[in-house]
Amino acid sequence: MSTTQSERLRELLEPLVSSQGLDLEEIAVDSVGRKRVLRVVVDSDNGADLDQIADVSRALSAKLDETDAMGEGEYTLEVGTPGAERLLKEHRHYVRATGRLVKFQLTDGDELVARILEADDEGLDLEVPGVKGRRPTARRLAYPDVDKARVQVEFNRKDKNEKEEEA
């Protein structure tokens, strides 16, 4: 997809997504043979439920049908949310990942797995899990020190409410 088409689609679709109380995170057009798929990824601070996804999908479909933004020919529109192991790119992504375990690739080449406690304008306050019975440690990480960051899936994590009930 050309940058021009990407920018044009973003300009066309972002106001509709915003009007639904969501953020437009990503747009991608994939071609497989003669078939094209327009993938739109949306999210919000509170996540997006199926009803919101359906509403924004209908709104985007109607808008695309009345314009030539996708050109001639058929295409499939897919609207969804970022997945469980999303890549964190924007400040709002880090804020939304507060409380989650994240794998960081640092600019110095090191790797770090830690829980985000707080995200502010300059960086992150983290809790680095203890190893072999040691207590977790606190660490401050500035955004410029992060090359990549990806949320990790935790299957056995107790949420805050469960921990408070046990105390």
Tab-separated table of N, CA and C in Angstrom:
chain	number	residue	atom	x	y	z
A	1	MET	N	0.852	-1.178	0.000
A	1	MET	CA	0.000	0.000	0.000
A	1	MET	C	0.889	1.229	0.000
A	2	SER	N	0.622	2.160	-0.863
A	2	SER	CA	1.441	3.372	-0.925
A	2	SER	C	1.174	4.242	0.292
A	3	THR	N	2.159	5.058	0.624
A	3	THR	CA	1.998	5.974	1.746
A	3	THR	C	0.810	6.887	1.506
A	4	THR	N	0.631	7.294	0.270
A	4	THR	CA	-0.478	8.181	-0.070
A	4	THR	C	-1.810	7.511	0.244
A	5	GLN	N	-1.976	6.250	-0.139
A	5	GLN	CA	-3.228	5.556	0.143
A	5	GLN	C	-3.407	5.366	1.643
A	6	SER	N	-2.346	5.033	2.339
A	6	SER	CA	-2.408	4.856	3.782
A	6	SER	C	-2.829	6.148	4.468
A	7	GLU	N	-2.205	7.256	4.081
A	7	GLU	CA	-2.550	8.553	4.659
A	7	GLU	C	-3.991	8.923	4.333
A	8	ARG	N	-4.394	8.659	3.111
A	8	ARG	CA	-5.756	8.975	2.680
A	8	ARG	C	-6.795	8.164	3.458
A	9	LEU	N	-6.515	6.885	3.634
A	9	LEU	CA	-7.424	6.036	4.408
A	9	LEU	C	-7.481	6.490	5.862
A	10	ARG	N	-6.324	6.825	6.429
A	10	ARG	CA	-6.297	7.296	7.824
A	10	ARG	C	-7.107	8.585	7.966
A	11	GLU	N	-6.904	9.532	7.058
A	11	GLU	CA	-7.650	10.794	7.112
A	11	GLU	C	-9.155	10.563	6.982
A	12	LEU	N	-9.526	9.601	6.161
A	12	LEU	CA	-10.938	9.295	5.927
A	12	LEU	C	-11.567	8.578	7.123
A	13	LEU	N	-10.849	7.618	7.686
A	13	LEU	CA	-11.435	6.731	8.689
A	13	LEU	C	-11.248	7.179	10.138
A	14	GLU	N	-10.177	7.901	10.422
A	14	GLU	CA	-9.887	8.274	11.809
A	14	GLU	C	-11.013	9.065	12.478
A	15	PRO	N	-11.624	10.050	11.803
A	15	PRO	CA	-12.732	10.770	12.451
A	15	PRO	C	-13.914	9.854	12.810
A	16	LEU	N	-14.188	8.876	11.967
A	16	LEU	CA	-15.277	7.943	12.260
A	16	LEU	C	-14.947	7.069	13.467
A	17	VAL	N	-13.720	6.600	13.522
A	17	VAL	CA	-13.296	5.765	14.643
A	17	VAL	C	-13.335	6.590	15.926
A	18	SER	N	-12.832	7.820	15.879
A	18	SER	CA	-12.836	8.703	17.049
A	18	SER	C	-14.248	9.006	17.522
A	19	SER	N	-15.170	9.173	16.579
A	19	SER	CA	-16.564	9.461	16.949
A	19	SER	C	-17.210	8.299	17.698
A	20	GLN	N	-16.637	7.117	17.583
A	20	GLN	CA	-17.127	5.938	18.294
A	20	GLN	C	-16.419	5.763	19.646
A	21	GLY	N	-15.556	6.744	20.005
A	21	GLY	CA	-14.839	6.680	21.274
A	21	GLY	C	-13.632	5.759	21.246
A	22	LEU	N	-13.098	5.499	20.043
A	22	LEU	CA	-11.965	4.598	19.890
A	22	LEU	C	-10.794	5.304	19.221
A	23	ASP	N	-9.611	4.725	19.341
A	23	ASP	CA	-8.419	5.219	18.662
A	23	ASP	C	-8.135	4.321	17.470
A	24	LEU	N	-7.773	4.931	16.346
A	24	LEU	CA	-7.348	4.173	15.172
A	24	LEU	C	-5.871	3.851	15.359
A	25	GLU	N	-5.567	2.586	15.589
A	25	GLU	CA	-4.199	2.176	15.882
A	25	GLU	C	-3.414	1.815	14.627
A	26	GLU	N	-4.075	1.167	13.674
A	26	GLU	CA	-3.334	0.654	12.520
A	26	GLU	C	-4.271	0.435	11.342
A	27	ILE	N	-3.733	0.653	10.147
A	27	ILE	CA	-4.437	0.354	8.899
A	27	ILE	C	-3.466	-0.415	8.015
A	28	ALA	N	-3.948	-1.510	7.431
A	28	ALA	CA	-3.106	-2.285	6.520
A	28	ALA	C	-3.967	-2.851	5.407
A	29	VAL	N	-3.456	-2.781	4.182
A	29	VAL	CA	-4.119	-3.408	3.044
A	29	VAL	C	-3.212	-4.521	2.557
A	30	ASP	N	-3.746	-5.738	2.560
A	30	ASP	CA	-2.992	-6.896	2.096
A	30	ASP	C	-3.650	-7.425	0.833
A	31	SER	N	-2.832	-7.813	-0.140
A	31	SER	CA	-3.332	-8.392	-1.382
A	31	SER	C	-2.834	-9.817	-1.514
A	32	VAL	N	-3.769	-10.699	-1.792
A	32	VAL	CA	-3.433	-12.090	-2.066
A	32	VAL	C	-4.121	-12.432	-3.383
A	33	GLY	N	-3.332	-12.460	-4.430
A	33	GLY	CA	-3.931	-12.649	-5.756
A	33	GLY	C	-4.810	-11.460	-6.077
A	34	ARG	N	-6.044	-11.736	-6.438
A	34	ARG	CA	-6.986	-10.653	-6.749
A	34	ARG	C	-7.747	-10.161	-5.530
A	35	LYS	N	-7.596	-10.849	-4.422
A	35	LYS	CA	-8.331	-10.473	-3.215
A	35	LYS	C	-7.540	-9.460	-2.399
A	36	ARG	N	-8.256	-8.480	-1.865
A	36	ARG	CA	-7.646	-7.486	-1.000
A	36	ARG	C	-8.372	-7.484	0.341
A	37	VAL	N	-7.609	-7.264	1.405
A	37	VAL	CA	-8.173	-7.191	2.746
A	37	VAL	C	-7.699	-5.888	3.382
A	38	LEU	N	-8.642	-5.088	3.839
A	38	LEU	CA	-8.335	-3.865	4.582
A	38	LEU	C	-8.512	-4.200	6.052
A	39	ARG	N	-7.389	-4.184	6.791
A	39	ARG	CA	-7.422	-4.469	8.224
A	39	ARG	C	-7.306	-3.162	8.991
A	40	VAL	N	-8.255	-2.943	9.877
A	40	VAL	CA	-8.288	-1.745	10.705
A	40	VAL	C	-8.241	-2.195	12.164
A	41	VAL	N	-7.258	-1.685	12.906
A	41	VAL	CA	-7.103	-2.033	14.312
A	41	VAL	C	-7.486	-0.816	15.147
A	42	VAL	N	-8.412	-1.032	16.089
A	42	VAL	CA	-8.905	0.044	16.952
A	42	VAL	C	-8.730	-0.369	18.408
A	43	ASP	N	-8.712	0.618	19.293
A	43	ASP	CA	-8.573	0.340	20.718
A	43	ASP	C	-9.033	1.568	21.491
A	44	SER	N	-9.120	1.440	22.809
A	44	SER	CA	-9.400	2.577	23.681
A	44	SER	C	-8.792	2.284	25.044
A	45	ASP	N	-8.843	3.254	25.934
A	45	ASP	CA	-8.293	3.057	27.270
A	45	ASP	C	-9.007	1.926	28.002
A	46	ASN	N	-10.273	1.697	27.657
A	46	ASN	CA	-11.058	0.640	28.313
A	46	ASN	C	-11.222	-0.589	27.441
A	47	GLY	N	-10.469	-0.659	26.343
A	47	GLY	CA	-10.625	-1.766	25.406
A	47	GLY	C	-11.833	-1.511	24.511
A	48	ALA	N	-12.130	-2.442	23.657
A	48	ALA	CA	-13.283	-2.315	22.761
A	48	ALA	C	-14.055	-3.621	22.801
A	49	ASP	N	-15.372	-3.524	23.033
A	49	ASP	CA	-16.170	-4.746	23.066
A	49	ASP	C	-16.731	-5.052	21.675
A	50	LEU	N	-17.369	-6.185	21.540
A	50	LEU	CA	-17.872	-6.620	20.242
A	50	LEU	C	-18.897	-5.661	19.649
A	51	ASP	N	-19.736	-5.073	20.499
A	51	ASP	CA	-20.727	-4.113	19.993
A	51	ASP	C	-20.044	-2.883	19.398
A	52	GLN	N	-18.995	-2.384	20.067
A	52	GLN	CA	-18.263	-1.233	19.541
A	52	GLN	C	-17.581	-1.590	18.225
A	53	ILE	N	-17.003	-2.778	18.155
A	53	ILE	CA	-16.333	-3.223	16.929
A	53	ILE	C	-17.351	-3.299	15.790
A	54	ALA	N	-18.521	-3.859	16.075
A	54	ALA	CA	-19.569	-3.976	15.050
A	54	ALA	C	-20.033	-2.593	14.591
A	55	ASP	N	-20.233	-1.680	15.536
A	55	ASP	CA	-20.684	-0.322	15.191
A	55	ASP	C	-19.660	0.396	14.318
A	56	VAL	N	-18.395	0.344	14.716
A	56	VAL	CA	-17.367	1.040	13.941
A	56	VAL	C	-17.168	0.358	12.592
A	57	SER	N	-17.324	-0.945	12.534
A	57	SER	CA	-17.199	-1.671	11.274
A	57	SER	C	-18.274	-1.226	10.288
A	58	ARG	N	-19.503	-1.107	10.766
A	58	ARG	CA	-20.610	-0.640	9.899
A	58	ARG	C	-20.356	0.791	9.413
A	59	ALA	N	-19.899	1.656	10.316
A	59	ALA	CA	-19.639	3.052	9.954
A	59	ALA	C	-18.512	3.150	8.916
A	60	LEU	N	-17.444	2.385	9.126
A	60	LEU	CA	-16.324	2.402	8.182
A	60	LEU	C	-16.740	1.834	6.829
A	61	SER	N	-17.495	0.765	6.840
A	61	SER	CA	-17.959	0.144	5.601
A	61	SER	C	-18.801	1.111	4.788
A	62	ALA	N	-19.715	1.814	5.450
A	62	ALA	CA	-20.578	2.783	4.759
A	62	ALA	C	-19.740	3.913	4.165
A	63	LYS	N	-18.777	4.405	4.933
A	63	LYS	CA	-17.916	5.498	4.454
A	63	LYS	C	-17.072	5.052	3.265
A	64	LEU	N	-16.515	3.871	3.347
A	64	LEU	CA	-15.695	3.355	2.249
A	64	LEU	C	-16.530	3.118	0.994
A	65	ASP	N	-17.792	2.693	1.172
A	65	ASP	CA	-18.673	2.446	0.032
A	65	ASP	C	-19.011	3.731	-0.717
A	66	GLU	N	-19.039	4.854	-0.009
A	66	GLU	CA	-19.394	6.121	-0.664
A	66	GLU	C	-18.192	6.871	-1.232
A	67	THR	N	-16.991	6.313	-1.066
A	67	THR	CA	-15.785	6.942	-1.607
A	67	THR	C	-15.050	5.952	-2.518
A	68	ASP	N	-14.002	6.433	-3.164
A	68	ASP	CA	-13.179	5.547	-3.984
A	68	ASP	C	-11.819	5.283	-3.319
A	69	ALA	N	-11.787	5.389	-1.989
A	69	ALA	CA	-10.529	5.248	-1.249
A	69	ALA	C	-9.863	3.891	-1.448
A	70	MET	N	-10.655	2.861	-1.690
A	70	MET	CA	-10.089	1.523	-1.910
A	70	MET	C	-9.987	1.194	-3.391
A	71	GLY	N	-10.330	2.154	-4.242
A	71	GLY	CA	-10.230	1.933	-5.680
A	71	GLY	C	-11.290	0.968	-6.181
A	72	GLU	N	-11.085	0.502	-7.398
A	72	GLU	CA	-12.023	-0.447	-8.009
A	72	GLU	C	-11.769	-1.853	-7.469
A	73	GLY	N	-12.756	-2.691	-7.593
A	73	GLY	CA	-12.593	-4.085	-7.198
A	73	GLY	C	-13.069	-4.349	-5.787
A	74	GLU	N	-13.246	-5.623	-5.516
A	74	GLU	CA	-13.747	-6.042	-4.214
A	74	GLU	C	-12.633	-6.074	-3.176
A	75	TYR	N	-13.034	-5.920	-1.942
A	75	TYR	CA	-12.111	-6.049	-0.822
A	75	TYR	C	-12.914	-6.487	0.397
A	76	THR	N	-12.214	-6.998	1.374
A	76	THR	CA	-12.839	-7.399	2.630
A	76	THR	C	-12.351	-6.450	3.708
A	77	LEU	N	-13.284	-5.955	4.518
A	77	LEU	CA	-12.950	-5.088	5.641
A	77	LEU	C	-12.935	-5.927	6.913
A	78	GLU	N	-11.812	-5.886	7.636
A	78	GLU	CA	-11.695	-6.561	8.919
A	78	GLU	C	-11.364	-5.517	9.978
A	79	VAL	N	-12.200	-5.428	11.003
A	79	VAL	CA	-11.975	-4.492	12.097
A	79	VAL	C	-11.773	-5.309	13.369
A	80	GLY	N	-10.706	-4.993	14.101
A	80	GLY	CA	-10.427	-5.724	15.332
A	80	GLY	C	-9.619	-4.890	16.304
A	81	THR	N	-9.206	-5.527	17.376
A	81	THR	CA	-8.386	-4.868	18.394
A	81	THR	C	-6.958	-5.401	18.302
A	82	PRO	N	-6.002	-4.778	18.981
A	82	PRO	CA	-4.598	-5.185	18.858
A	82	PRO	C	-4.366	-6.593	19.385
A	83	GLY	N	-4.168	-7.399	19.656
A	83	GLY	CA	-4.102	-8.736	20.214
A	83	GLY	C	-3.485	-8.733	21.588
A	84	ALA	N	-3.472	-9.864	22.181
A	84	ALA	CA	-2.988	-10.006	23.556
A	84	ALA	C	-1.514	-9.610	23.694
A	85	GLU	N	-0.704	-9.933	22.728
A	85	GLU	CA	0.729	-9.643	22.812
A	85	GLU	C	1.103	-8.440	21.952
A	86	ARG	N	0.362	-7.379	22.118
A	86	ARG	CA	0.541	-6.198	21.287
A	86	ARG	C	1.903	-5.543	21.475
A	87	LEU	N	2.368	-4.943	20.414
A	87	LEU	CA	3.594	-4.152	20.439
A	87	LEU	C	3.229	-2.767	20.950
A	88	LEU	N	3.974	-2.263	21.907
A	88	LEU	CA	3.710	-0.945	22.482
A	88	LEU	C	4.529	0.090	21.727
A	89	LYS	N	3.852	1.068	21.139
A	89	LYS	CA	4.543	2.082	20.342
A	89	LYS	C	4.285	3.495	20.851
A	90	GLU	N	3.075	3.789	21.197
A	90	GLU	CA	2.667	5.136	21.612
A	90	GLU	C	2.599	5.227	23.143
A	91	HIS	N	2.666	6.445	23.656
A	91	HIS	CA	2.549	6.665	25.096
A	91	HIS	C	1.265	6.040	25.634
A	92	ARG	N	0.154	6.200	24.899
A	92	ARG	CA	-1.128	5.659	25.372
A	92	ARG	C	-1.093	4.132	25.476
A	93	HIS	N	-0.273	3.469	24.662
A	93	HIS	CA	-0.145	2.015	24.743
A	93	HIS	C	0.468	1.607	26.088
A	94	TYR	N	1.485	2.357	26.527
A	94	TYR	CA	2.123	2.058	27.802
A	94	TYR	C	1.156	2.315	28.960
A	95	VAL	N	0.398	3.390	28.871
A	95	VAL	CA	-0.589	3.698	29.913
A	95	VAL	C	-1.611	2.562	30.000
A	96	ARG	N	-2.091	2.096	28.848
A	96	ARG	CA	-3.073	1.010	28.822
A	96	ARG	C	-2.488	-0.304	29.321
A	97	ALA	N	-1.177	-0.455	29.247
A	97	ALA	CA	-0.519	-1.688	29.681
A	97	ALA	C	-0.107	-1.638	31.148
A	98	THR	N	-0.492	-0.593	31.873
A	98	THR	CA	-0.162	-0.504	33.291
A	98	THR	C	-0.720	-1.725	34.012
A	99	GLY	N	0.140	-2.357	34.796
A	99	GLY	CA	-0.236	-3.572	35.508
A	99	GLY	C	0.102	-4.845	34.748
A	100	ARG	N	0.496	-4.714	33.500
A	100	ARG	CA	0.795	-5.874	32.651
A	100	ARG	C	2.292	-6.155	32.634
A	101	LEU	N	2.630	-7.416	32.387
A	101	LEU	CA	4.009	-7.838	32.227
A	101	LEU	C	4.428	-7.564	30.786
A	102	VAL	N	5.590	-6.941	30.607
A	102	VAL	CA	6.044	-6.520	29.286
A	102	VAL	C	7.481	-6.977	29.074
A	103	LYS	N	7.769	-7.423	27.862
A	103	LYS	CA	9.133	-7.782	27.481
A	103	LYS	C	9.710	-6.602	26.708
A	104	PHE	N	10.794	-6.032	27.217
A	104	PHE	CA	11.445	-4.872	26.618
A	104	PHE	C	12.727	-5.285	25.915
A	105	GLN	N	12.926	-4.811	24.701
A	105	GLN	CA	14.217	-4.865	24.023
A	105	GLN	C	14.782	-3.461	24.183
A	106	LEU	N	15.898	-3.353	24.864
A	106	LEU	CA	16.471	-2.038	25.145
A	106	LEU	C	17.433	-1.622	24.050
A	107	THR	N	17.655	-0.326	23.936
A	107	THR	CA	18.529	0.200	22.882
A	107	THR	C	19.969	-0.260	23.043
A	108	ASP	N	20.370	-0.642	24.272
A	108	ASP	CA	21.742	-1.124	24.478
A	108	ASP	C	21.878	-2.619	24.171
A	109	GLY	N	20.789	-3.247	23.690
A	109	GLY	CA	20.824	-4.653	23.321
A	109	GLY	C	20.329	-5.595	24.408
A	110	ASP	N	20.183	-5.096	25.626
A	110	ASP	CA	19.691	-5.939	26.716
A	110	ASP	C	18.195	-6.209	26.558
A	111	GLU	N	17.742	-7.236	27.263
A	111	GLU	CA	16.323	-7.593	27.291
A	111	GLU	C	15.870	-7.550	28.744
A	112	LEU	N	14.656	-7.096	28.967
A	112	LEU	CA	14.127	-6.958	30.316
A	112	LEU	C	12.659	-7.356	30.300
A	113	VAL	N	12.255	-8.155	31.272
A	113	VAL	CA	10.838	-8.479	31.459
A	113	VAL	C	10.430	-7.883	32.789
A	114	ALA	N	9.420	-7.014	32.768
A	114	ALA	CA	9.003	-6.328	33.982
A	114	ALA	C	7.539	-5.923	33.868
A	115	ARG	N	6.938	-5.635	35.012
A	115	ARG	CA	5.555	-5.183	35.069
A	115	ARG	C	5.530	-3.660	35.103
A	116	ILE	N	4.691	-3.063	34.280
A	116	ILE	CA	4.558	-1.605	34.282
A	116	ILE	C	3.686	-1.190	35.458
A	117	LEU	N	4.248	-0.372	36.346
A	117	LEU	CA	3.502	0.145	37.490
A	117	LEU	C	2.864	1.490	37.159
A	118	GLU	N	3.624	2.311	36.406
A	118	GLU	CA	3.124	3.636	36.039
A	118	GLU	C	3.843	4.116	34.790
A	119	ALA	N	3.106	4.836	33.953
A	119	ALA	CA	3.680	5.432	32.746
A	119	ALA	C	3.406	6.928	32.787
A	120	ASP	N	4.467	7.734	32.711
A	120	ASP	CA	4.288	9.182	32.648
A	120	ASP	C	4.915	9.696	31.360
A	121	ASP	N	5.048	10.988	31.221
A	121	ASP	CA	5.543	11.570	29.974
A	121	ASP	C	7.014	11.259	29.690
A	122	GLU	N	7.816	10.992	30.725
A	122	GLU	CA	9.244	10.762	30.535
A	122	GLU	C	9.621	9.282	30.443
A	123	GLY	N	8.836	8.421	31.090
A	123	GLY	CA	9.212	7.012	31.099
A	123	GLY	C	8.292	6.163	31.942
A	124	LEU	N	8.844	5.038	32.390
A	124	LEU	CA	8.052	4.019	33.071
A	124	LEU	C	8.631	3.661	34.434
A	125	ASP	N	7.750	3.448	35.397
A	125	ASP	CA	8.145	2.850	36.666
A	125	ASP	C	7.791	1.379	36.554
A	126	LEU	N	8.792	0.526	36.775
A	126	LEU	CA	8.627	-0.912	36.572
A	126	LEU	C	8.876	-1.696	37.846
A	127	GLU	N	8.295	-2.895	37.876
A	127	GLU	CA	8.611	-3.871	38.907
A	127	GLU	C	9.224	-5.067	38.193
A	128	VAL	N	10.505	-5.303	38.479
A	128	VAL	CA	11.217	-6.422	37.871
A	128	VAL	C	11.037	-7.623	38.800
A	129	PRO	N	10.442	-8.714	38.300
A	129	PRO	CA	10.209	-9.887	39.152
A	129	PRO	C	11.509	-10.427	39.744
A	130	GLY	N	11.419	-10.893	40.977
A	130	GLY	CA	12.573	-11.509	41.618
A	130	GLY	C	12.837	-12.885	41.033
A	131	VAL	N	14.088	-13.289	41.061
A	131	VAL	CA	14.488	-14.591	40.528
A	131	VAL	C	14.888	-15.486	41.694
A	132	LYS	N	14.456	-16.736	41.664
A	132	LYS	CA	14.819	-17.748	42.668
A	132	LYS	C	14.536	-17.268	44.089
A	133	GLY	N	13.303	-16.862	44.333
A	133	GLY	CA	12.883	-16.494	45.681
A	133	GLY	C	13.225	-15.086	46.111
A	134	ARG	N	13.923	-14.341	45.282
A	134	ARG	CA	14.260	-12.952	45.642
A	134	ARG	C	13.054	-12.056	45.437
A	135	ARG	N	13.056	-10.967	46.153
A	135	ARG	CA	11.958	-10.003	46.045
A	135	ARG	C	12.046	-9.226	44.726
A	136	PRO	N	10.886	-8.787	44.222
A	136	PRO	CA	10.908	-7.930	43.018
A	136	PRO	C	11.639	-6.627	43.326
A	137	THR	N	12.210	-6.012	42.299
A	137	THR	CA	12.901	-4.734	42.463
A	137	THR	C	12.252	-3.680	41.581
A	138	ALA	N	12.371	-2.441	42.019
A	138	ALA	CA	11.820	-1.314	41.258
A	138	ALA	C	12.877	-0.816	40.277
A	139	ARG	N	12.401	-0.331	39.145
A	139	ARG	CA	13.318	0.226	38.145
A	139	ARG	C	12.598	1.310	37.365
A	140	ARG	N	13.340	2.341	37.037
A	140	ARG	CA	12.830	3.423	36.197
A	140	ARG	C	13.431	3.245	34.803
A	141	LEU	N	12.610	3.357	33.774
A	141	LEU	CA	13.068	3.186	32.399
A	141	LEU	C	12.554	4.355	31.564
A	142	ALA	N	13.484	5.083	30.931
A	142	ALA	CA	13.108	6.210	30.073
A	142	ALA	C	12.714	5.686	28.691
A	143	TYR	N	11.741	6.322	28.054
A	143	TYR	CA	11.285	5.886	26.729
A	143	TYR	C	12.408	5.788	25.694
A	144	PRO	N	13.362	6.736	25.662
A	144	PRO	CA	14.434	6.621	24.665
A	144	PRO	C	15.296	5.362	24.824
A	145	ASP	N	15.258	4.721	26.007
A	145	ASP	CA	16.031	3.503	26.245
A	145	ASP	C	15.327	2.244	25.739
A	146	VAL	N	14.068	2.399	25.268
A	146	VAL	CA	13.281	1.251	24.805
A	146	VAL	C	13.325	1.186	23.282
A	147	ASP	N	13.792	0.058	22.758
A	147	ASP	CA	13.774	-0.170	21.319
A	147	ASP	C	12.433	-0.782	20.916
A	148	LYS	N	12.016	-1.835	21.620
A	148	LYS	CA	10.726	-2.493	21.388
A	148	LYS	C	10.158	-2.938	22.723
A	149	ALA	N	8.845	-2.974	22.805
A	149	ALA	CA	8.182	-3.467	24.010
A	149	ALA	C	6.915	-4.211	23.588
A	150	ARG	N	6.719	-5.376	24.177
A	150	ARG	CA	5.563	-6.195	23.820
A	150	ARG	C	4.945	-6.786	25.094
A	151	VAL	N	3.626	-6.637	25.221
A	151	VAL	CA	2.891	-7.203	26.345
A	151	VAL	C	3.005	-8.721	26.295
A	152	GLN	N	3.171	-9.330	27.463
A	152	GLN	CA	3.271	-10.786	27.569
A	152	GLN	C	1.959	-11.362	28.094
A	153	VAL	N	1.601	-12.527	27.617
A	153	VAL	CA	0.396	-13.210	28.090
A	153	VAL	C	0.736	-13.911	29.396
A	154	GLU	N	-0.127	-13.720	30.392
A	154	GLU	CA	0.046	-14.373	31.692
A	154	GLU	C	-1.185	-15.232	31.963
A	155	PHE	N	-0.983	-16.522	32.095
A	155	PHE	CA	-2.109	-17.420	32.315
A	155	PHE	C	-2.459	-17.603	33.782
A	156	ASN	N	-1.493	-17.487	34.673
A	156	ASN	CA	-1.737	-17.774	36.088
A	156	ASN	C	-1.672	-16.542	36.973
A	157	ARG	N	-1.771	-15.375	36.402
A	157	ARG	CA	-1.650	-14.149	37.177
A	157	ARG	C	-2.915	-13.880	37.963
A	158	LYS	N	-2.747	-13.539	39.227
A	158	LYS	CA	-3.887	-13.117	40.038
A	158	LYS	C	-4.027	-11.621	39.867
A	159	ASP	N	-5.267	-11.166	39.654
A	159	ASP	CA	-5.440	-9.713	39.521
A	159	ASP	C	-5.471	-9.074	40.901
A	160	LYS	N	-5.470	-7.743	40.936
A	160	LYS	CA	-5.412	-6.984	42.190
A	160	LYS	C	-6.509	-7.399	43.161
A	161	ASN	N	-7.740	-7.529	42.660
A	161	ASN	CA	-8.873	-7.845	43.533
A	161	ASN	C	-8.691	-9.188	44.234
A	162	GLU	N	-8.174	-10.188	43.537
A	162	GLU	CA	-7.943	-11.491	44.148
A	162	GLU	C	-6.891	-11.383	45.245
A	163	LYS	N	-5.825	-10.621	44.999
A	163	LYS	CA	-4.760	-10.465	45.991
A	163	LYS	C	-5.284	-9.760	47.236
A	164	GLU	N	-6.127	-8.714	47.035
A	164	GLU	CA	-6.676	-7.976	48.160
A	164	GLU	C	-7.617	-8.842	48.993
A	165	GLU	N	-8.391	-9.724	48.346
A	165	GLU	CA	-9.312	-10.604	49.045
A	165	GLU	C	-8.572	-11.611	49.901
A	166	GLU	N	-7.397	-12.071	49.446
A	166	GLU	CA	-6.610	-13.051	50.171
A	166	GLU	C	-5.963	-12.444	51.415
A	167	ALA	N	-5.706	-11.132	51.385
A	167	ALA	CA	-4.989	-10.457	52.497
A	167	ALA	C	-5.843	-10.328	53.731
